[in-house]
XYZ file of N, CA and C in Angstrom:
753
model
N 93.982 82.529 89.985
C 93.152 82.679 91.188
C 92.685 81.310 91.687
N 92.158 80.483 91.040
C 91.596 78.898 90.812
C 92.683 78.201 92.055
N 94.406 78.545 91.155
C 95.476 77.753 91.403
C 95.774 78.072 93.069
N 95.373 79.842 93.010
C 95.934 80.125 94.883
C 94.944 79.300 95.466
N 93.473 79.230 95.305
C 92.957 78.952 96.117
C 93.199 77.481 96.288
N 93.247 76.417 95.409
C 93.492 74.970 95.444
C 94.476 75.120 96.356
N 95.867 76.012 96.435
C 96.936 75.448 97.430
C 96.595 76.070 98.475
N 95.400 77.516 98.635
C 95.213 77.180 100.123
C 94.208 75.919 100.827
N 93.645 75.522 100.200
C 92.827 74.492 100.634
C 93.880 73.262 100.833
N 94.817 73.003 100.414
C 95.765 71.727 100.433
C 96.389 72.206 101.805
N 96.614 73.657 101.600
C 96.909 74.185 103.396
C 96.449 74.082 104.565
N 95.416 74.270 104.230
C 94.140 73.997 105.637
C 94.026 72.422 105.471
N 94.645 71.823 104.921
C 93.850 70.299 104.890
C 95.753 69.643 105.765
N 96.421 70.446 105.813
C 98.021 70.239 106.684
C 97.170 70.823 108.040
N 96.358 71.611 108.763
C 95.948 72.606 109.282
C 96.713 71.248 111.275
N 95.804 70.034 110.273
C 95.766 69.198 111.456
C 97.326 68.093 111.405
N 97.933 68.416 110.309
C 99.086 67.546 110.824
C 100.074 68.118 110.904
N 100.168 69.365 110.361
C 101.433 70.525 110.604
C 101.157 70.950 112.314
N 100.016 71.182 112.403
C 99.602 71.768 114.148
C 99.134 71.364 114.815
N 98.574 70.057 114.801
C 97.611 69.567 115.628
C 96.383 69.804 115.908
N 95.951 70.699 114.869
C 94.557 71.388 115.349
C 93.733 70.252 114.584
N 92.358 70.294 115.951
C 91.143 69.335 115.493
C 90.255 70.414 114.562
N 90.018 69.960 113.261
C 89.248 70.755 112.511
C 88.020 70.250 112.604
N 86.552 71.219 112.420
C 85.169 70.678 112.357
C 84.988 69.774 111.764
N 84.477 69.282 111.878
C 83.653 67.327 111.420
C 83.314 67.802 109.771
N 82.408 68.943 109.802
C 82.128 69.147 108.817
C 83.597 69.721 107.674
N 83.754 70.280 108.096
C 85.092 70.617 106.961
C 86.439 69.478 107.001
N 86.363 68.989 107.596
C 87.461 67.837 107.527
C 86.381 66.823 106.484
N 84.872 66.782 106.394
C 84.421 66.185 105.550
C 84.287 66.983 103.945
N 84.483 68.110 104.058
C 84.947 69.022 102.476
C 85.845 68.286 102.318
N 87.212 68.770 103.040
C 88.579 68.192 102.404
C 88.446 67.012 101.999
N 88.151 66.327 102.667
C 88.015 64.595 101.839
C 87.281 64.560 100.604
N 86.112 65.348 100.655
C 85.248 64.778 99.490
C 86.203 65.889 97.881
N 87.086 67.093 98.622
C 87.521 67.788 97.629
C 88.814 66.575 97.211
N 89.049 66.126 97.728
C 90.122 65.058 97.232
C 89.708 64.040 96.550
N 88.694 63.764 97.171
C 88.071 62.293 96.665
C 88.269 62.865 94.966
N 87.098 63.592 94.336
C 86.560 64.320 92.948
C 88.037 64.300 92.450
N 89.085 64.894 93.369
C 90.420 65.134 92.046
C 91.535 63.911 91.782
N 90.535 63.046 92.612
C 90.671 61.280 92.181
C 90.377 60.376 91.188
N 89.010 61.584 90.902
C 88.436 60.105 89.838
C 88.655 60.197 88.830
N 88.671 58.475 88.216
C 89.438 58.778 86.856
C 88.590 59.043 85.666
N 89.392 59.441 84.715
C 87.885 60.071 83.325
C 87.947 58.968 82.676
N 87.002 59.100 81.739
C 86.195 57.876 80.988
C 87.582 57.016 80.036
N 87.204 55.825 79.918
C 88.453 54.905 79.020
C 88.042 55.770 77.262
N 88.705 56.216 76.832
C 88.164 56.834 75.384
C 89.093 55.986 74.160
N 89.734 55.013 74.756
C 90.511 54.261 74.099
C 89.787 53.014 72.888
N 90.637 52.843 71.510
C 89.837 52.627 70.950
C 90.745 51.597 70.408
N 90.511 50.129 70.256
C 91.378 48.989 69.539
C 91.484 48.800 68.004
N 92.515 49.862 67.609
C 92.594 49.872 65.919
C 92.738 48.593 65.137
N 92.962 47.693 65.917
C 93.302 46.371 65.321
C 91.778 45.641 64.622
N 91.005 46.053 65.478
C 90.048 45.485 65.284
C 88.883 46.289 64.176
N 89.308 47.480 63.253
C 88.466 48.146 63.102
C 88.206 47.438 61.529
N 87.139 47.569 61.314
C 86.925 46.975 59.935
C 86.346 48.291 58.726
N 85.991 48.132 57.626
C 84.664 48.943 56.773
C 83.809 48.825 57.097
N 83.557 47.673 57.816
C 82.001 48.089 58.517
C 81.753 48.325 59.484
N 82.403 48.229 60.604
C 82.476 49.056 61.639
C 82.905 50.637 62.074
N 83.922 50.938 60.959
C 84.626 52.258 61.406
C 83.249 52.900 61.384
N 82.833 53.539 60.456
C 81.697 54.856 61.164
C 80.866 55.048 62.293
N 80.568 52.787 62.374
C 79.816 52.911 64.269
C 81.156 53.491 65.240
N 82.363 52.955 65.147
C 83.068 53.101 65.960
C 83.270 54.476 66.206
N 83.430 55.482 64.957
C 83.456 57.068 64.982
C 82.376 57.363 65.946
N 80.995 57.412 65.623
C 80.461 58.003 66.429
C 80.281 57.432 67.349
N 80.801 56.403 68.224
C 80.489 55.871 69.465
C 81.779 56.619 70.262
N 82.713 56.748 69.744
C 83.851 57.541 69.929
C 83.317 59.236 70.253
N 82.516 59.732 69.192
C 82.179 61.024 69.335
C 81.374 61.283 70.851
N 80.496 60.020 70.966
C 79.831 60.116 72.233
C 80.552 60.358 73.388
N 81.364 59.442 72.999
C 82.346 58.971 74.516
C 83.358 60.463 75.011
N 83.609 61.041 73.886
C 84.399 62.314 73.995
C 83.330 63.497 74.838
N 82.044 63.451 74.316
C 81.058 64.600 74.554
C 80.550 64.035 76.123
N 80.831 62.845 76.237
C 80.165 62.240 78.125
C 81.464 62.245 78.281
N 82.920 62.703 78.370
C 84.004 62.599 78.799
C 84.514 64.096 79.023
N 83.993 64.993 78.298
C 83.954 66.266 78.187
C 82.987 66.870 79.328
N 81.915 66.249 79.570
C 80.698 66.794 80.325
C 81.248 65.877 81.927
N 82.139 64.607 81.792
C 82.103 64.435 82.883
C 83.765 65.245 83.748
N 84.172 65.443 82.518
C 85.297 66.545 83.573
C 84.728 67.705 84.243
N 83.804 68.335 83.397
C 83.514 70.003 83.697
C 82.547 69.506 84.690
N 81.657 68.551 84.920
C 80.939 68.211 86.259
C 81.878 68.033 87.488
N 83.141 67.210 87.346
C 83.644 67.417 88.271
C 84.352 68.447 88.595
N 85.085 69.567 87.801
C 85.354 70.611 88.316
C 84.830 71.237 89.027
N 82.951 71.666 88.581
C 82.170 71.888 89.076
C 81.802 72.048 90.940
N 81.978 70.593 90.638
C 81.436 70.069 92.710
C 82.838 70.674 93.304
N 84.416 70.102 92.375
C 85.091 70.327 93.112
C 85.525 71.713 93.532
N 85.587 72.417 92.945
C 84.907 73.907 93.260
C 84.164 74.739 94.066
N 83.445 73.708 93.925
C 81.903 74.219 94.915
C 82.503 73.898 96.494
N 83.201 72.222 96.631
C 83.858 72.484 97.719
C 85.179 73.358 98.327
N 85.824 73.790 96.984
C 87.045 74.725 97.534
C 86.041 76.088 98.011
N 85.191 76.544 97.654
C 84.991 77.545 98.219
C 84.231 77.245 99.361
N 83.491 76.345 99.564
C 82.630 75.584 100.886
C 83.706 75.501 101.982
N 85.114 75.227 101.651
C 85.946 75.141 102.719
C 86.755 76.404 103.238
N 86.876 76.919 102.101
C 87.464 78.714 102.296
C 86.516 79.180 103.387
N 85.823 79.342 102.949
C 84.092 79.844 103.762
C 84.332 79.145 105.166
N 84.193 77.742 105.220
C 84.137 76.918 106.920
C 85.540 77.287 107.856
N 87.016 77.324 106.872
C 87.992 77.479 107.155
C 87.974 78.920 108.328
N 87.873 80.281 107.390
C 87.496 81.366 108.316
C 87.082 81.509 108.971
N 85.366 80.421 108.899
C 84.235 80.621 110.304
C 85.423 80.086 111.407
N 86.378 79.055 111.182
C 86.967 77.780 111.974
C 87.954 78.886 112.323
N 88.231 80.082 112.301
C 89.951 80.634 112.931
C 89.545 80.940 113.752
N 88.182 81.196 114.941
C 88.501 82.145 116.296
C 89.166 80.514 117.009
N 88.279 79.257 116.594
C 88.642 78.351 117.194
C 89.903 77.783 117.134
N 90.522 77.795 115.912
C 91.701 77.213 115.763
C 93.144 78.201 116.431
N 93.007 79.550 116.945
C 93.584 79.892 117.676
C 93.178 79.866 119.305
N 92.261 79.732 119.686
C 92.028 79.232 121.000
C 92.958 77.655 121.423
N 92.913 76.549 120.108
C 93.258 75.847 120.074
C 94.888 75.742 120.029
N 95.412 76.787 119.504
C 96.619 77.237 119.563
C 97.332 78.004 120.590
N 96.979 78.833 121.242
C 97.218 79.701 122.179
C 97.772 78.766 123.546
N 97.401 77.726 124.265
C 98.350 77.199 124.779
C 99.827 76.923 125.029
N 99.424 75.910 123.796
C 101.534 75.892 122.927
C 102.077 76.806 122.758
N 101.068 78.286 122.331
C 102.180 79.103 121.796
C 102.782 79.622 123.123
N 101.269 80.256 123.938
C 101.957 81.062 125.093
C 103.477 80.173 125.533
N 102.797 78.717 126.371
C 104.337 78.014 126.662
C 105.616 78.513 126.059
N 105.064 78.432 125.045
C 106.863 78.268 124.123
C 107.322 79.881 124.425
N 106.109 81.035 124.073
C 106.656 82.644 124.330
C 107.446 82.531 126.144
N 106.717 81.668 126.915
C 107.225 81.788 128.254
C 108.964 81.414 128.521
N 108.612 79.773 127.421
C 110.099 79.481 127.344
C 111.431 80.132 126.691
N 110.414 80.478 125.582
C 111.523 81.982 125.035
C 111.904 83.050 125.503
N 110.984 83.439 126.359
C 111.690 84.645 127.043
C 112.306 84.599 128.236
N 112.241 83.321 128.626
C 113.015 82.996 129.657
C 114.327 82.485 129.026
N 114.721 81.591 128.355
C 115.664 81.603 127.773
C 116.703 82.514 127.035
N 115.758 83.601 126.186
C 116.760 84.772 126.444
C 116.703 85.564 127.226
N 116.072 85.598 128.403
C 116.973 86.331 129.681
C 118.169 85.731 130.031
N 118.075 84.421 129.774
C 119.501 84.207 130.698
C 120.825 83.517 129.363
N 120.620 84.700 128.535
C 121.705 84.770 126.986
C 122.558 85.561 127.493
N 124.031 85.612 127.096
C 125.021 87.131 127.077
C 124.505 88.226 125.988
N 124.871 89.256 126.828
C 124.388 90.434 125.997
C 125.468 90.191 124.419
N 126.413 89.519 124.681
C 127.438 89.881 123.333
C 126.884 88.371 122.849
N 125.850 88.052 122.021
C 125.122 87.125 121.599
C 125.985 87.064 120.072
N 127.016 86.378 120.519
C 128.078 85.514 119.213
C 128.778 84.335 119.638
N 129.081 83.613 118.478
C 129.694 82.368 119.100
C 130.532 82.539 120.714
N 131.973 83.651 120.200
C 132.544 83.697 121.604
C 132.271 84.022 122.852
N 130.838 84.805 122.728
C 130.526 85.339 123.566
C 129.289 84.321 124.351
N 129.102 83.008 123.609
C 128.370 82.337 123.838
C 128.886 80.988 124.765
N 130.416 80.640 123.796
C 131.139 79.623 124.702
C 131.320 80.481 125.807
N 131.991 81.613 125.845
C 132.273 82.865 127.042
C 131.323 82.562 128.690
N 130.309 82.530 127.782
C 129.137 82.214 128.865
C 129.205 80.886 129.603
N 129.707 80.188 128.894
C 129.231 78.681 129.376
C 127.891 77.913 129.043
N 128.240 76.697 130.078
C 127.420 75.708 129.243
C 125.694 76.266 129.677
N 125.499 76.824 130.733
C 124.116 77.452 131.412
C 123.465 78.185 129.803
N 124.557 78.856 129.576
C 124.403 79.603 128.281
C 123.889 79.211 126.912
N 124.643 78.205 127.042
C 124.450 77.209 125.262
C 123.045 76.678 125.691
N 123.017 75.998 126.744
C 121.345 75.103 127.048
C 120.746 76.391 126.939
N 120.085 77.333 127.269
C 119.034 78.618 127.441
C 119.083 79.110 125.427
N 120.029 78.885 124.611
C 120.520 78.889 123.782
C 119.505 78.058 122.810
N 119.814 76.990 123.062
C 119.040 75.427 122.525
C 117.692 76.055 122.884
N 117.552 75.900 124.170
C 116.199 75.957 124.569
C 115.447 77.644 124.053
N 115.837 78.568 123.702
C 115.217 79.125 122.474
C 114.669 78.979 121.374
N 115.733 78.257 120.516
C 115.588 77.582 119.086
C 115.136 76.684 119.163
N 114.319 76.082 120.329
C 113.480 74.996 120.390
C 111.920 76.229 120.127
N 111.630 77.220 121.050
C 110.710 77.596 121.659
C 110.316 78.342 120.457
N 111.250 79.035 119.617
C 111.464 79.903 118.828
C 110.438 78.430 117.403
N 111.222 78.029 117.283
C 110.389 76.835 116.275
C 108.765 76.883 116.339
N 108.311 76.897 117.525
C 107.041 76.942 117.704
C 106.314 78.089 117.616
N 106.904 79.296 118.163
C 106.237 80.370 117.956
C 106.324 80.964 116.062
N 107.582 80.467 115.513
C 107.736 80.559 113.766
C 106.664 79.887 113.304
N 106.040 78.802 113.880
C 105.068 77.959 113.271
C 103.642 78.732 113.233
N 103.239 79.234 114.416
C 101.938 79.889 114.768
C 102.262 81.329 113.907
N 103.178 81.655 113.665
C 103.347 82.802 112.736
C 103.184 82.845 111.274
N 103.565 81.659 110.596
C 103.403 81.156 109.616
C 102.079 80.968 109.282
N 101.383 80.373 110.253
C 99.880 80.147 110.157
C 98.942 81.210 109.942
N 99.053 82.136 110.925
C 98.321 83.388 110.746
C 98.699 84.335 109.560
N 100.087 84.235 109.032
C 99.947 84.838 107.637
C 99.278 84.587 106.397
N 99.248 83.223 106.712
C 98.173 82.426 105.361
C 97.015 82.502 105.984
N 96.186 83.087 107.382
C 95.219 83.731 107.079
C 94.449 84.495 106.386
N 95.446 85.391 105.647
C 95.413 86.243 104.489
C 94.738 86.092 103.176
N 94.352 84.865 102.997
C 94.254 83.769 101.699
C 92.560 83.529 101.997
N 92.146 83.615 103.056
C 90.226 82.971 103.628
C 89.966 84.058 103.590
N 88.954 84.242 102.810
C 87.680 85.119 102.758
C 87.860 86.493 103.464
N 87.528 85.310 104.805
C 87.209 86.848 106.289
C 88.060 87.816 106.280
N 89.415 87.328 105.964
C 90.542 87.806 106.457
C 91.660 88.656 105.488
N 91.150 88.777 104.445
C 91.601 89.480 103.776
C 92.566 90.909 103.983
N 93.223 91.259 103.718
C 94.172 92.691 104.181
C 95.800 92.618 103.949
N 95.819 93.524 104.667
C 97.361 94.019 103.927
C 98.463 92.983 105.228
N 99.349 92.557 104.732
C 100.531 91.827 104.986
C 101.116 92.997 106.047
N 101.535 92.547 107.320
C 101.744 93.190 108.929
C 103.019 92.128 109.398
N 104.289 91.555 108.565
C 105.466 90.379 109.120
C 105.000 90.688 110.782
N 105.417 92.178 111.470
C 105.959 92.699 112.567
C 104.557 92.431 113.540
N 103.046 92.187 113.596
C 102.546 92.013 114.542
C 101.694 91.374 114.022
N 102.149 89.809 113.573
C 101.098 88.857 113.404
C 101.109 87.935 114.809
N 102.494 87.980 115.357
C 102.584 87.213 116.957
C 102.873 88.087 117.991
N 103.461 89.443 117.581
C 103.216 90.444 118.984
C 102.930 92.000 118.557
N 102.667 92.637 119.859
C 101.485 93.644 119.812
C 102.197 94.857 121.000
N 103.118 95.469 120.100
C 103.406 96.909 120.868
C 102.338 97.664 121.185
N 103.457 98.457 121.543
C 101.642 99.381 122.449
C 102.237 100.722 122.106
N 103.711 101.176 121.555
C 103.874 102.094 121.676
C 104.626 102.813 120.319
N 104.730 103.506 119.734
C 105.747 103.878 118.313
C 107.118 103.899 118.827
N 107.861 103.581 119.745
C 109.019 103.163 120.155
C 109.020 101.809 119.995
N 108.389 100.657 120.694
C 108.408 99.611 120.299
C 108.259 99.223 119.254
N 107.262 100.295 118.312
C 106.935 99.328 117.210
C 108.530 100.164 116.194
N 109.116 100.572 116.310
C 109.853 101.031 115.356
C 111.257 100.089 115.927
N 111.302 99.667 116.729
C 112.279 98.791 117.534
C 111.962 97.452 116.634
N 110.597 97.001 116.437
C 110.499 95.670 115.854
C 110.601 96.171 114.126
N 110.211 97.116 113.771
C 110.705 96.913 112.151
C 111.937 97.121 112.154
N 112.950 98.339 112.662
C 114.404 97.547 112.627
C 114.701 95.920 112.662
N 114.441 95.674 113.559
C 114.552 94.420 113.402
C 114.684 93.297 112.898
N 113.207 93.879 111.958
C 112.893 93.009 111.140
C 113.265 93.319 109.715
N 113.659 94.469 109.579
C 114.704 94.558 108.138
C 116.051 94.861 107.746
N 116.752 94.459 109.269
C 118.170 94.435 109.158
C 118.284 92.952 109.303
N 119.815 92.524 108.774
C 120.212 91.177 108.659
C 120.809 91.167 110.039
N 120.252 90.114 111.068
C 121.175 89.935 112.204
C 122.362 89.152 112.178
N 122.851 88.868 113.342
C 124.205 87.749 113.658
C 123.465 86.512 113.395
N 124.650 85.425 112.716
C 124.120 83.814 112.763
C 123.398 83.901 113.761
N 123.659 84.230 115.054
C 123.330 83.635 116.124
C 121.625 83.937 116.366
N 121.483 85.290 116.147
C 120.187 86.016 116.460
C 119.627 85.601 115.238
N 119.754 84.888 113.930
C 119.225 84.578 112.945
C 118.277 83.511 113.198
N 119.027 82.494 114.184
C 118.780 80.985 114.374
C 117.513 81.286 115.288
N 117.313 82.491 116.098
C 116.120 82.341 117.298
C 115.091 83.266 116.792
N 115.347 84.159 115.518
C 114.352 84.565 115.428
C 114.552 86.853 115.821
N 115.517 87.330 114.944
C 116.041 88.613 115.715
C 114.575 89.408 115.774
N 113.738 88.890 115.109
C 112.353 90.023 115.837
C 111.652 89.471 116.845
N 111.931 87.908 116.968
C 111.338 87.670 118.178
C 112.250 88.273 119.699
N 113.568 88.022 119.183
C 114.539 88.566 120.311
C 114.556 89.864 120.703
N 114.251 90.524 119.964
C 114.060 91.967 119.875
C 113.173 91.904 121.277
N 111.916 91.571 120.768
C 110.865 91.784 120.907
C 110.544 91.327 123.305
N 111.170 89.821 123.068
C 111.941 89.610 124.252
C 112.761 90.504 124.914
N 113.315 90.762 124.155
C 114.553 91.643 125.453
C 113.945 93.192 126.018
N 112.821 93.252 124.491
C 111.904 94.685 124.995
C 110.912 94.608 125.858
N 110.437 93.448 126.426
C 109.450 92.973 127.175
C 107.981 93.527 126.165
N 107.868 93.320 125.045
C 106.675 93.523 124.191
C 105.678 92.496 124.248
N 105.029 92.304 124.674
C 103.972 91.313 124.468
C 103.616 90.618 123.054
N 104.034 88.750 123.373
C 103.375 88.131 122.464
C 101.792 87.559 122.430
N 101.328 87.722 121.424
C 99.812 87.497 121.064
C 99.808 87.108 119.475
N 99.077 85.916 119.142
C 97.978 85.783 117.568
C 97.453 86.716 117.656
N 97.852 87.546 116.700
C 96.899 88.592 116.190
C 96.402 88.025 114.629
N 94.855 88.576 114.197
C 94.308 88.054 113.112
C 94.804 89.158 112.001
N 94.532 89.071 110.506
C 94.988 90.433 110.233
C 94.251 91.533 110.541
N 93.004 91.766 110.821
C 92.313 92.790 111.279
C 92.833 93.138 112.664
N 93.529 92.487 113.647
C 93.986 92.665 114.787
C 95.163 93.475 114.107
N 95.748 93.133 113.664
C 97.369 93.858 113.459
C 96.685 95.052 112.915
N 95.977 94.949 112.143
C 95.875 96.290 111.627
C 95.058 97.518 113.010
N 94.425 97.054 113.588
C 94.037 98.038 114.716
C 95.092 98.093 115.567
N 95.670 97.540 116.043
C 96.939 97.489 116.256
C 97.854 98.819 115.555
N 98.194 98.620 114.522
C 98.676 99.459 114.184
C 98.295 100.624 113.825
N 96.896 100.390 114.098
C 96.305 102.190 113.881
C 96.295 103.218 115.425
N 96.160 101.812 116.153
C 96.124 102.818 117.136
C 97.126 103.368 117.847
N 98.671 102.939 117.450
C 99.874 103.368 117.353
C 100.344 104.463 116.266
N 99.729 104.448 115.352
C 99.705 105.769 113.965
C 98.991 106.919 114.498
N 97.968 106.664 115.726
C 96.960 107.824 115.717
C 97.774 108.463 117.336
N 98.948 107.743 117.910
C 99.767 108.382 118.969
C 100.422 109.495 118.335
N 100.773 110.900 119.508
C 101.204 111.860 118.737
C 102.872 111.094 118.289
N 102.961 111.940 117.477
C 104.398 111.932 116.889
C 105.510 112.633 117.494
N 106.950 112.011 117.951
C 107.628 112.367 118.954
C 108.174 114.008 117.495
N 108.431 114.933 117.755
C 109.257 115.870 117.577
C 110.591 116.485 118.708
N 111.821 116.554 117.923
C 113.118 116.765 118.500
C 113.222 118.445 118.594
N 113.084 118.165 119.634
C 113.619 119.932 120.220
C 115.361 120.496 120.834
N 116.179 120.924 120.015
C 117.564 120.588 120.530
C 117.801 118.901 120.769
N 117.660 119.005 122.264
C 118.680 117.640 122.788
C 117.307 116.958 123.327
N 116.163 117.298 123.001
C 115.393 116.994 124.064
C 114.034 116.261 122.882
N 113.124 115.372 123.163
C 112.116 114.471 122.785
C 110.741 115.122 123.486
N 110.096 115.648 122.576
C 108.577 116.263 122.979
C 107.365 115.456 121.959
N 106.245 115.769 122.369
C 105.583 114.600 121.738
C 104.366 115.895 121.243
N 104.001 116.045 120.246
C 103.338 117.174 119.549
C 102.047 115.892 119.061
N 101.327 116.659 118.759
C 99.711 116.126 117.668
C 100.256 116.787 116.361
């Protein structure tokens, strides 16, 4: 437990060079001081046998015994603080997510704009041949996905290790941590999606983001408490039942 939390704190302390996000004054001053502590070095307990005589060895023993018992007390002090700040930053980290997605939501929207503009103008037969097929209009809108696609994987990544802070605790949602059906058609459109193996091609951009594009589904950061209302309020739509040839929607 100790070990998850140390690597989420080494996470949030990437928060600002993986994303650019400006973190609070105050918690960018945790992270430092949690680094500083797993810096310092422990006491010299080293002892020059060359020099030991009969009349010195027993001072030297117990000056030794000391040095072990203030070398002992000065590790568990620093575990201590450093501790005190991993959870001081867990704690600031969570207060810090409405902001750090406000702070995000720019870039991402852009890039969702550039992505879905880019695969509008893909061939429907999205494979190599069908890609040279297209031409060069094709390959650039192509690129310019797996550019756009990079960025929106990033903000996705992020909000799953939300999962790890305090606030945010809950059950793992892959399918609407960056978009937000509205309907049990859509949303059963994005878990296909997302648990079949696509083409190289749809691999490289992202096949639930493409999905998700070509369905006109709306992208959004959702927190995990978002996904999860989200998905309740799609569980609490009636359930389609098949009548012959025909789709009726029962409670």
């Amino acid at each position: 437990m100790i070990y998850e939390a140390e690597l989420t704190v080494q996470y949030i302390g990437r928060w600002s060079t993986d994303l650019g996000l400006k973190l609070p004054n105050s918690l960018t001053h945790k992270l430092t001081m949690h680094d500083e502590v797993g810096y310092l070095s422990d006491p010299d307990l080293s002892v020059d046998l060359e020099a030991l005589t009969m009349e010195n060895l027993e001072a030297t023993v117990d000056s030794l015994a000391g040095d072990l018992s203030a070398a002992a007390k000065h590790k568990e002090a620093a575990r201590r603080i450093r501790d005190g700040f991993t959870r001081g930053i867990l704690r600031e980290a969570s207060s810090a997510v409405p902001d750090m997605i406000e702070q995000l939501r720019p870039g991402f929207e852009k890039a969702v704009a550039d992505y879905v503009e880019a695969v509008s103008e893909l061939p429907s037969d999205l494979t190599s041949d069908g890609l040279v097929k297209a031409g060069p209009e094709a390959l650039a809108a192509f690129q310019a996905a797996q550019t756009a696609k990079a960025t929106i994987s990033a903000v996705d990544s992020w909000v799953a290790k939300l999962l790890e802070l305090p606030k945010y605790v809950g059950k793992p949602d892959p399918v609407l941590r960056v978009l937000k059906p509205t309907t049990r058609d859509e949303l059963s459109k994005l878990l296909t999606a997302h648990s079949k193996a696509g083409n190289a091609l749809e691999n490289q951009i992202g096949p639930l983001y493409f999905v998700a594009a070509k369905e006109g589904i709306e992208f959004t950061i959702n927190t995990p408490q978002e996904s999860e209302a989200i998905r309740a309020e799609i569980d609490a739509q009636p359930q389609p039942k098949r009548t012959g040839e025909r789709w009726v929607s029962v409670r």
